Each structure stands twice: as C-alpha cells, then as structure tokens.
PDB file of C-alpha atoms and ligand atoms in Angstrom:
ATOM      1  CA  MET K   8      12.092 -44.220  -3.740  1.00 93.00           C
ATOM      2  CA  LEU K   9       9.170 -45.745  -1.874  1.00 96.00           C
ATOM      3  CA  LYS K  10       6.020 -43.703  -1.272  1.00 96.00           C
ATOM      4  CA  ILE K  11       4.416 -44.526   2.054  1.00 97.00           C
ATOM      5  CA  GLY K  12       0.970 -43.459   3.275  1.00 97.00           C
ATOM      6  CA  LEU K  13       0.341 -42.916   6.986  1.00 98.00           C
ATOM      7  CA  THR K  14      -3.285 -42.881   8.042  1.00 96.00           C
ATOM      8  CA  GLY K  15      -5.668 -43.413  10.943  1.00 95.00           C
ATOM      9  CA  GLY K  16      -8.727 -41.871  12.497  1.00 92.00           C
ATOM     10  CA  ILE K  17      -8.985 -38.498  14.216  1.00 93.00           C
ATOM     11  CA  GLY K  18      -6.754 -38.452  17.292  1.00 94.00           C
ATOM     12  CA  SER K  19      -5.153 -41.837  16.527  1.00 95.00           C
ATOM     13  CA  GLY K  20      -1.690 -40.253  16.603  1.00 96.00           C
ATOM     14  CA  LYS K  21      -0.790 -39.931  12.898  1.00 96.00           C
ATOM     15  CA  SER K  22       1.050 -36.643  13.364  1.00 97.00           C
ATOM     16  CA  THR K  23       2.851 -38.017  16.417  1.00 97.00           C
ATOM     17  CA  VAL K  24       4.023 -41.068  14.432  1.00 98.00           C
ATOM     18  CA  ALA K  25       4.913 -38.846  11.449  1.00 98.00           C
ATOM     19  CA  ARG K  26       7.213 -36.774  13.676  1.00 98.00           C
ATOM     20  CA  LEU K  27       8.990 -39.991  14.754  1.00 98.00           C
ATOM     21  CA  PHE K  28       9.697 -40.761  11.081  1.00 98.00           C
ATOM     22  CA  GLU K  29      11.022 -37.206  10.682  1.00 98.00           C
ATOM     23  CA  ILE K  30      13.465 -37.852  13.536  1.00 97.00           C
ATOM     24  CA  HIS K  31      14.858 -40.670  11.356  1.00 97.00           C
ATOM     25  CA  GLY K  32      15.407 -38.041   8.633  1.00 97.00           C
ATOM     26  CA  ILE K  33      12.418 -39.146   6.549  1.00 98.00           C
ATOM     27  CA  PRO K  34      10.602 -36.317   4.707  1.00 98.00           C
ATOM     28  CA  VAL K  35       6.909 -36.144   5.627  1.00 98.00           C
ATOM     29  CA  TYR K  36       4.097 -34.519   3.623  1.00 97.00           C
ATOM     30  CA  TYR K  37       1.242 -33.398   5.890  1.00 97.00           C
ATOM     31  CA  ALA K  38      -1.822 -33.559   3.628  1.00 95.00           C
ATOM     32  CA  ASP K  39      -4.166 -31.657   5.916  1.00 92.00           C
ATOM     33  CA  GLN K  40      -1.816 -28.679   6.215  1.00 95.00           C
ATOM     34  CA  ALA K  41      -0.988 -28.821   2.502  1.00 96.00           C
ATOM     35  CA  ALA K  42      -4.684 -28.869   1.544  1.00 94.00           C
ATOM     36  CA  LYS K  43      -5.237 -25.694   3.580  1.00 93.00           C
ATOM     37  CA  GLU K  44      -2.382 -23.985   1.726  1.00 95.00           C
ATOM     38  CA  ILE K  45      -3.541 -25.230  -1.671  1.00 96.00           C
ATOM     39  CA  MET K  46      -7.012 -23.769  -1.059  1.00 96.00           C
ATOM     40  CA  ASN K  47      -5.278 -20.379  -0.840  1.00 96.00           C
ATOM     41  CA  THR K  48      -2.805 -20.786  -3.680  1.00 94.00           C
ATOM     42  CA  ASP K  49      -4.458 -22.874  -6.437  1.00 93.00           C
ATOM     43  CA  GLU K  50      -6.455 -20.321  -8.442  1.00 93.00           C
ATOM     44  CA  ALA K  51      -8.560 -22.896 -10.335  1.00 93.00           C
ATOM     45  CA  LEU K  52      -9.504 -24.607  -7.066  1.00 94.00           C
ATOM     46  CA  LYS K  53     -10.360 -21.253  -5.443  1.00 95.00           C
ATOM     47  CA  GLN K  54     -12.718 -20.393  -8.288  1.00 95.00           C
ATOM     48  CA  GLN K  55     -14.429 -23.790  -7.993  1.00 95.00           C
ATOM     49  CA  ILE K  56     -14.906 -23.360  -4.235  1.00 96.00           C
ATOM     50  CA  ILE K  57     -16.360 -19.861  -4.745  1.00 96.00           C
ATOM     51  CA  HIS K  58     -18.612 -21.168  -7.521  1.00 96.00           C
ATOM     52  CA  HIS K  59     -20.054 -23.987  -5.387  1.00 95.00           C
ATOM     53  CA  PHE K  60     -20.009 -22.480  -1.882  1.00 94.00           C
ATOM     54  CA  GLY K  61     -20.291 -18.714  -2.407  1.00 94.00           C
ATOM     55  CA  THR K  62     -18.061 -15.622  -2.432  1.00 94.00           C
ATOM     56  CA  GLU K  63     -18.223 -15.408   1.387  1.00 94.00           C
ATOM     57  CA  THR K  64     -15.904 -18.460   1.602  1.00 95.00           C
ATOM     58  CA  TYR K  65     -12.985 -16.117   0.813  1.00 95.00           C
ATOM     59  CA  THR K  66     -12.198 -12.907   2.692  1.00 93.00           C
ATOM     60  CA  ASN K  67      -9.493 -10.638   1.227  1.00 92.00           C
ATOM     61  CA  ASN K  68      -8.551 -13.455  -1.144  1.00 91.00           C
ATOM     62  CA  LEU K  69      -7.917 -15.867   1.766  1.00 94.00           C
ATOM     63  CA  LEU K  70     -10.047 -18.888   2.646  1.00 95.00           C
ATOM     64  CA  ASN K  71     -12.524 -18.210   5.446  1.00 94.00           C
ATOM     65  CA  ARG K  72     -12.253 -21.657   7.007  1.00 91.00           C
ATOM     66  CA  THR K  73     -14.938 -21.076   9.628  1.00 91.00           C
ATOM     67  CA  CYS K  74     -17.434 -20.096   6.951  1.00 93.00           C
ATOM     68  CA  LEU K  75     -16.606 -23.110   4.754  1.00 93.00           C
ATOM     69  CA  ALA K  76     -16.635 -25.509   7.733  1.00 90.00           C
ATOM     70  CA  ASP K  77     -20.074 -24.170   8.747  1.00 89.00           C
ATOM     71  CA  ILE K  78     -21.389 -25.016   5.291  1.00 91.00           C
ATOM     72  CA  VAL K  79     -19.846 -28.474   4.774  1.00 89.00           C
ATOM     73  CA  PHE K  80     -19.928 -30.036   8.238  1.00 81.00           C
ATOM     74  CA  LYS K  81     -23.717 -29.654   8.347  1.00 82.00           C
ATOM     75  CA  ASN K  82     -24.249 -31.314   5.000  1.00 86.00           C
ATOM     76  CA  LYS K  83     -22.741 -34.630   3.848  1.00 86.00           C
ATOM     77  CA  GLU K  84     -23.265 -33.946   0.111  1.00 92.00           C
ATOM     78  CA  LYS K  85     -21.526 -30.578   0.355  1.00 93.00           C
ATOM     79  CA  LEU K  86     -18.621 -32.129   2.256  1.00 91.00           C
ATOM     80  CA  ALA K  87     -18.330 -34.821  -0.426  1.00 91.00           C
ATOM     81  CA  LEU K  88     -18.363 -32.104  -3.107  1.00 95.00           C
ATOM     82  CA  LEU K  89     -15.627 -30.109  -1.352  1.00 94.00           C
ATOM     83  CA  ASN K  90     -13.510 -33.259  -0.938  1.00 92.00           C
ATOM     84  CA  SER K  91     -13.969 -34.094  -4.625  1.00 93.00           C
ATOM     85  CA  LEU K  92     -12.457 -30.684  -5.459  1.00 95.00           C
ATOM     86  CA  VAL K  93      -9.671 -30.575  -2.857  1.00 94.00           C
ATOM     87  CA  HIS K  94      -8.466 -34.210  -2.859  1.00 91.00           C
ATOM     88  CA  PRO K  95      -7.304 -34.415  -6.509  1.00 91.00           C
ATOM     89  CA  ALA K  96      -5.371 -31.125  -6.100  1.00 92.00           C
ATOM     90  CA  THR K  97      -3.719 -32.398  -2.892  1.00 92.00           C
ATOM     91  CA  ILE K  98      -2.925 -35.819  -4.403  1.00 91.00           C
ATOM     92  CA  ARG K  99      -1.196 -34.068  -7.341  1.00 90.00           C
ATOM     93  CA  ASP K 100       0.713 -31.765  -5.000  1.00 92.00           C
ATOM     94  CA  ALA K 101       1.837 -34.697  -2.777  1.00 93.00           C
ATOM     95  CA  HIS K 102       2.949 -36.662  -5.832  1.00 92.00           C
ATOM     96  CA  ASN K 103       5.082 -33.740  -7.091  1.00 92.00           C
ATOM     97  CA  TRP K 104       6.491 -33.118  -3.616  1.00 94.00           C
ATOM     98  CA  MET K 105       7.445 -36.789  -3.129  1.00 93.00           C
ATOM     99  CA  LYS K 106       9.208 -36.885  -6.506  1.00 92.00           C
ATOM    100  CA  GLN K 107      11.431 -33.993  -5.406  1.00 94.00           C
ATOM    101  CA  GLN K 108      12.657 -35.687  -2.210  1.00 95.00           C
ATOM    102  CA  ASN K 109      15.967 -37.443  -1.987  1.00 94.00           C
ATOM    103  CA  SER K 110      15.445 -40.212   0.549  1.00 96.00           C
ATOM    104  CA  PRO K 111      14.977 -44.029   0.496  1.00 97.00           C
ATOM    105  CA  TYR K 112      11.306 -43.426   1.251  1.00 97.00           C
ATOM    106  CA  THR K 113       8.903 -40.574   1.984  1.00 98.00           C
ATOM    107  CA  VAL K 114       5.748 -40.494   4.085  1.00 98.00           C
ATOM    108  CA  LYS K 115       2.411 -38.864   3.285  1.00 97.00           C
ATOM    109  CA  GLU K 116       0.370 -38.314   6.447  1.00 97.00           C
ATOM    110  CA  ALA K 117      -3.352 -38.075   5.677  1.00 95.00           C
ATOM    111  CA  ALA K 118      -6.581 -38.949   7.491  1.00 91.00           C
ATOM    112  CA  LEU K 119      -8.424 -39.824   4.290  1.00 88.00           C
ATOM    113  CA  ILE K 120      -6.132 -42.025   2.195  1.00 92.00           C
ATOM    114  CA  PHE K 121      -8.621 -44.785   1.344  1.00 91.00           C
ATOM    115  CA  GLU K 122     -11.600 -42.387   1.314  1.00 85.00           C
ATOM    116  CA  SER K 123      -9.884 -40.271  -1.374  1.00 85.00           C
ATOM    117  CA  GLY K 124      -8.481 -43.216  -3.355  1.00 88.00           C
ATOM    118  CA  SER K 125      -4.921 -41.906  -2.979  1.00 89.00           C
ATOM    119  CA  GLN K 126      -3.588 -45.363  -1.975  1.00 92.00           C
ATOM    120  CA  VAL K 127      -3.178 -46.124  -5.700  1.00 91.00           C
ATOM    121  CA  GLU K 128      -0.306 -43.602  -5.781  1.00 89.00           C
ATOM    122  CA  LEU K 129       1.425 -45.217  -2.778  1.00 95.00           C
ATOM    123  CA  ASP K 130       3.614 -48.319  -2.381  1.00 96.00           C
ATOM    124  CA  TYR K 131       2.518 -49.147   1.177  1.00 97.00           C
ATOM    125  CA  VAL K 132       0.103 -47.708   3.709  1.00 98.00           C
ATOM    126  CA  ILE K 133       0.733 -47.657   7.461  1.00 98.00           C
ATOM    127  CA  GLY K 134      -2.284 -47.402   9.778  1.00 97.00           C
ATOM    128  CA  VAL K 135      -2.121 -45.885  13.261  1.00 97.00           C
ATOM    129  CA  TYR K 136      -4.577 -47.628  15.534  1.00 96.00           C
ATOM    130  CA  ALA K 137      -6.095 -46.397  18.791  1.00 95.00           C
ATOM    131  CA  PRO K 138      -9.480 -47.343  20.259  1.00 93.00           C
ATOM    132  CA  LYS K 139     -12.328 -44.875  19.687  1.00 93.00           C
ATOM    133  CA  SER K 140     -12.661 -43.835  23.346  1.00 93.00           C
ATOM    134  CA  LEU K 141      -8.965 -42.922  23.518  1.00 95.00           C
ATOM    135  CA  ARG K 142      -9.128 -41.042  20.195  1.00 95.00           C
ATOM    136  CA  ILE K 143     -12.105 -39.010  21.449  1.00 96.00           C
ATOM    137  CA  HIS K 144     -10.332 -38.230  24.717  1.00 96.00           C
ATOM    138  CA  ARG K 145      -7.074 -37.164  22.976  1.00 95.00           C
ATOM    139  CA  THR K 146      -8.869 -34.949  20.459  1.00 94.00           C
ATOM    140  CA  MET K 147     -11.023 -33.273  23.122  1.00 94.00           C
ATOM    141  CA  GLN K 148      -7.869 -32.499  25.108  1.00 94.00           C
ATOM    142  CA  ARG K 149      -5.828 -31.323  22.109  1.00 93.00           C
ATOM    143  CA  ASP K 150      -8.497 -29.136  20.443  1.00 92.00           C
ATOM    144  CA  GLN K 151     -10.455 -28.172  23.591  1.00 94.00           C
ATOM    145  CA  VAL K 152     -13.696 -29.256  21.904  1.00 93.00           C
ATOM    146  CA  ALA K 153     -16.824 -31.091  23.050  1.00 94.00           C
ATOM    147  CA  ARG K 154     -17.230 -34.874  22.729  1.00 95.00           C
ATOM    148  CA  GLU K 155     -20.162 -34.387  20.272  1.00 92.00           C
ATOM    149  CA  ASP K 156     -17.962 -32.299  17.936  1.00 88.00           C
ATOM    150  CA  VAL K 157     -15.309 -35.012  17.814  1.00 91.00           C
ATOM    151  CA  ILE K 158     -17.931 -37.702  17.187  1.00 91.00           C
ATOM    152  CA  LYS K 159     -19.444 -35.612  14.360  1.00 85.00           C
ATOM    153  CA  ARG K 160     -16.020 -35.322  12.691  1.00 83.00           C
ATOM    154  CA  MET K 161     -15.469 -39.079  13.086  1.00 87.00           C
ATOM    155  CA  GLU K 162     -18.680 -39.825  11.190  1.00 82.00           C
ATOM    156  CA  ASN K 163     -17.020 -38.621   7.978  1.00 73.00           C
ATOM    157  CA  GLN K 164     -14.312 -41.284   8.133  1.00 78.00           C
ATOM    158  CA  ILE K 165     -14.583 -44.984   7.369  1.00 83.00           C
ATOM    159  CA  ASP K 166     -14.682 -47.471  10.221  1.00 86.00           C
ATOM    160  CA  GLU K 167     -11.336 -47.779  11.982  1.00 88.00           C
ATOM    161  CA  GLU K 168     -11.278 -51.602  12.008  1.00 88.00           C
ATOM    162  CA  ILE K 169     -11.933 -51.718   8.242  1.00 91.00           C
ATOM    163  CA  LYS K 170      -9.307 -49.031   7.632  1.00 92.00           C
ATOM    164  CA  MET K 171      -6.645 -50.982   9.549  1.00 95.00           C
ATOM    165  CA  ARG K 172      -7.426 -54.141   7.550  1.00 96.00           C
ATOM    166  CA  LEU K 173      -6.717 -52.184   4.357  1.00 96.00           C
ATOM    167  CA  CYS K 174      -3.269 -51.122   5.647  1.00 97.00           C
ATOM    168  CA  ASP K 175      -0.023 -52.999   4.967  1.00 97.00           C
ATOM    169  CA  PHE K 176       1.361 -52.225   8.451  1.00 97.00           C
ATOM    170  CA  VAL K 177      -0.333 -51.185  11.694  1.00 97.00           C
ATOM    171  CA  VAL K 178       1.208 -49.140  14.509  1.00 98.00           C
ATOM    172  CA  TYR K 179      -0.639 -49.608  17.825  1.00 97.00           C
ATOM    173  CA  ASN K 180      -0.899 -46.300  19.674  1.00 96.00           C
ATOM    174  CA  ASP K 181      -3.277 -47.672  22.290  1.00 94.00           C
ATOM    175  CA  GLU K 182      -1.291 -47.175  25.504  1.00 92.00           C
ATOM    176  CA  GLN K 183      -0.610 -50.934  25.511  1.00 94.00           C
ATOM    177  CA  GLN K 184       2.454 -50.967  23.280  1.00 94.00           C
ATOM    178  CA  LEU K 185       5.406 -48.584  23.140  1.00 96.00           C
ATOM    179  CA  LEU K 186       5.266 -46.336  20.081  1.00 97.00           C
ATOM    180  CA  ILE K 187       8.942 -45.560  19.407  1.00 97.00           C
ATOM    181  CA  PRO K 188      10.184 -49.182  19.084  1.00 98.00           C
ATOM    182  CA  GLN K 189       7.327 -49.934  16.651  1.00 98.00           C
ATOM    183  CA  VAL K 190       8.311 -46.965  14.450  1.00 98.00           C
ATOM    184  CA  ASN K 191      12.012 -47.886  14.683  1.00 98.00           C
ATOM    185  CA  ARG K 192      11.223 -51.437  13.484  1.00 98.00           C
ATOM    186  CA  LEU K 193       9.057 -50.140  10.647  1.00 98.00           C
ATOM    187  CA  HIS K 194      11.781 -47.705   9.592  1.00 98.00           C
ATOM    188  CA  GLU K 195      14.274 -50.599   9.323  1.00 98.00           C
ATOM    189  CA  GLN K 196      11.757 -52.697   7.346  1.00 97.00           C
ATOM    190  CA  LEU K 197      11.048 -49.836   4.941  1.00 98.00           C
ATOM    191  CA  LEU K 198      14.754 -49.146   4.418  1.00 97.00           C
ATOM    192  CA  GLU K 199      15.172 -52.848   3.631  1.00 97.00           C
ATOM    193  CA  ARG K 200      12.277 -52.789   1.148  1.00 96.00           C
ATOM    194  CA  ALA K 201      13.622 -49.591  -0.453  1.00 94.00           C
ATOM    195  CA  ARG K 202      16.910 -51.431  -1.065  1.00 92.00           C
TER     196      ARG K 202
HETATM  197  P1  LIG B 307      -5.930 -35.600  13.639  1.00 89.73           P
HETATM  198  O1  LIG B 307      -6.373 -36.545  12.585  1.00 89.73           O
HETATM  199  O2  LIG B 307      -7.092 -35.071  14.417  1.00 89.73           O
HETATM  200  O3  LIG B 307      -5.008 -34.522  13.152  1.00 89.73           O
HETATM  201  P2  LIG B 307      -3.762 -37.292  14.633  1.00 89.73           P
HETATM  202  O4  LIG B 307      -4.116 -38.693  14.260  1.00 89.73           O
HETATM  203  O5  LIG B 307      -2.724 -36.604  13.806  1.00 89.73           O
HETATM  204  O6  LIG B 307      -5.092 -36.430  14.743  1.00 89.73           O
HETATM  205  P3  LIG B 307      -2.164 -36.535  16.921  1.00 89.73           P
HETATM  206  O7  LIG B 307      -2.393 -35.074  16.772  1.00 89.73           O
HETATM  207  O8  LIG B 307      -0.833 -37.100  16.581  1.00 89.73           O
HETATM  208  O9  LIG B 307      -3.316 -37.344  16.146  1.00 89.73           O
HETATM  209  O10 LIG B 307      -2.543 -37.014  18.391  1.00 89.73           O
HETATM  210  C1  LIG B 307      -3.721 -36.549  19.047  1.00 89.73           C
HETATM  211  C2  LIG B 307      -3.355 -36.041  20.438  1.00 89.73           C
HETATM  212  O11 LIG B 307      -2.985 -37.147  21.239  1.00 89.73           O
HETATM  213  C3  LIG B 307      -2.176 -35.069  20.437  1.00 89.73           C
HETATM  214  O12 LIG B 307      -2.389 -34.097  21.407  1.00 89.73           O
HETATM  215  C4  LIG B 307      -0.987 -35.969  20.804  1.00 89.73           C
HETATM  216  O13 LIG B 307       0.020 -35.246  21.473  1.00 89.73           O
HETATM  217  C5  LIG B 307      -1.668 -36.991  21.726  1.00 89.73           C
HETATM  218  N1  LIG B 307      -1.007 -38.323  21.623  1.00 89.73           N
HETATM  219  C6  LIG B 307      -0.915 -39.090  20.517  1.00 89.73           C
HETATM  220  N2  LIG B 307      -0.252 -40.224  20.799  1.00 89.73           N
HETATM  221  C7  LIG B 307       0.084 -40.171  22.098  1.00 89.73           C
HETATM  222  C8  LIG B 307       0.787 -41.049  22.976  1.00 89.73           C
HETATM  223  N3  LIG B 307       1.273 -42.236  22.569  1.00 89.73           N
HETATM  224  N4  LIG B 307       0.955 -40.656  24.245  1.00 89.73           N
HETATM  225  C9  LIG B 307       0.460 -39.471  24.678  1.00 89.73           C
HETATM  226  N5  LIG B 307      -0.213 -38.596  23.910  1.00 89.73           N
HETATM  227  C10 LIG B 307      -0.409 -38.948  22.626  1.00 89.73           C
END
C-alpha cells in the first residue's frame, strides 16, 4: 500500500483536496486533528508539555490550547520545542494508522510534512498550491481572523514555492484550474502506481 503525503500552506486547500480523495474511498489521516487528540491521550507527551510549558497548559487533564498557543506563537524557540515533542508522536501514530488501512493507497494531510521530516515515511508527496493573497483571504474568511494573524501563522512554514518544488505532484487550487479533475487524474495515477 502506498503512503501519500498531502501538504500546502495555510488556506491552500489541503483539507478540501483531502475530502475529494475520501470521496474516492481513500482513507485520510488528518495530522492536525490527530495531533490535538494525541496531546490529550499520550501520557508521556502530556508530561513533557507540562514540564516545558507549565501546569497551566492542562485544565482538568485536558489541553488548554489557548494557553499553549499564547506561549508558543509569541516565541519561535518555544514553538520549535513544542513541534519537536508533538511531531514524532504524530508521525508514529500516522504510521500505525496507515498500516491498519486496507486500500491501494492512503493519504496523510499535514501542513508541516517537510518541516517535520515526515516525508521519509511517505512514498510520494502531493502539494496543494494557491497564491499567498488567496490563501490569506480564504483563511480570514474561514477562521474570521485578522490578516496579521494569518501572516504570523504563515511565518512558521517554509516558503510555498520551495515546498511545491519538493513535492512529487502539485494540485493547483488557484481559481485558474478546476480542482476535481486534477484530483481525479491523480487518483488514477496513484492507483496505477499502487498496482
Ligand atoms: P489549513 O492549513 O489552515 O487547515 P487548508 O490548506 O486545509 O488550511 P482548507 O481548509 O481546505 O485549507 O481551505 C481554506 C478555506 O478555503 C476553506 O474555507 C475552504 O472551504 C476554502 N476553499 C479551499 N479551496 C477552495 C476552492 N477551490 N473554492 C472555494 N473555496 C475554497
């Protein structure tokens, strides 16, 4: 079974593309969602987060995401430290999850595939490309947040053009090309490669 990564910047449309793969019956692992769950269920990880970021990061044994976000999004070193704790746990979880699926290929949707080094676990990586201005606009609309907040979040990700060059396939979600036919073609190609 092939293991496929699906990545792209904030607001590029990764989740939208992932849902199109799901319509084809392909199992999708959503790394962001999974990481949030793991931070509540992995005891060793919880203890490490408390050790480095303080007891106030958990309330009634559940992650206080606002508190943790306040700490790490103001400080690049702290964000890097948190990622160095959470990424290995998520990579392990994704690997185990993918092994359990019964499908010609599975997809792991994650914003930070190259940043976390998880491409080594994957057979191919698909990039979802959209220009920065469109990504900012989509994210502001979706999350009802200010432009500056979106730009701040973008600063933690590697340059989009570089990221796309690292990918094996690119889906253009730039309002110039239709999305569904691109995903349909990729699905056929991946089925072929899985054979
Ligand atoms: P994040 O990394 O922030 O989770 P993402 O890459 O998963 O973002 P999506 O959530 O899929 O991006 O898309 C961002 C927003 O843009 C969503 O509200 C989605 O509905 C919208 N969107 C994405 N692609 C399109 C499109 N082709 N046409 C219209 N709206 C779109």
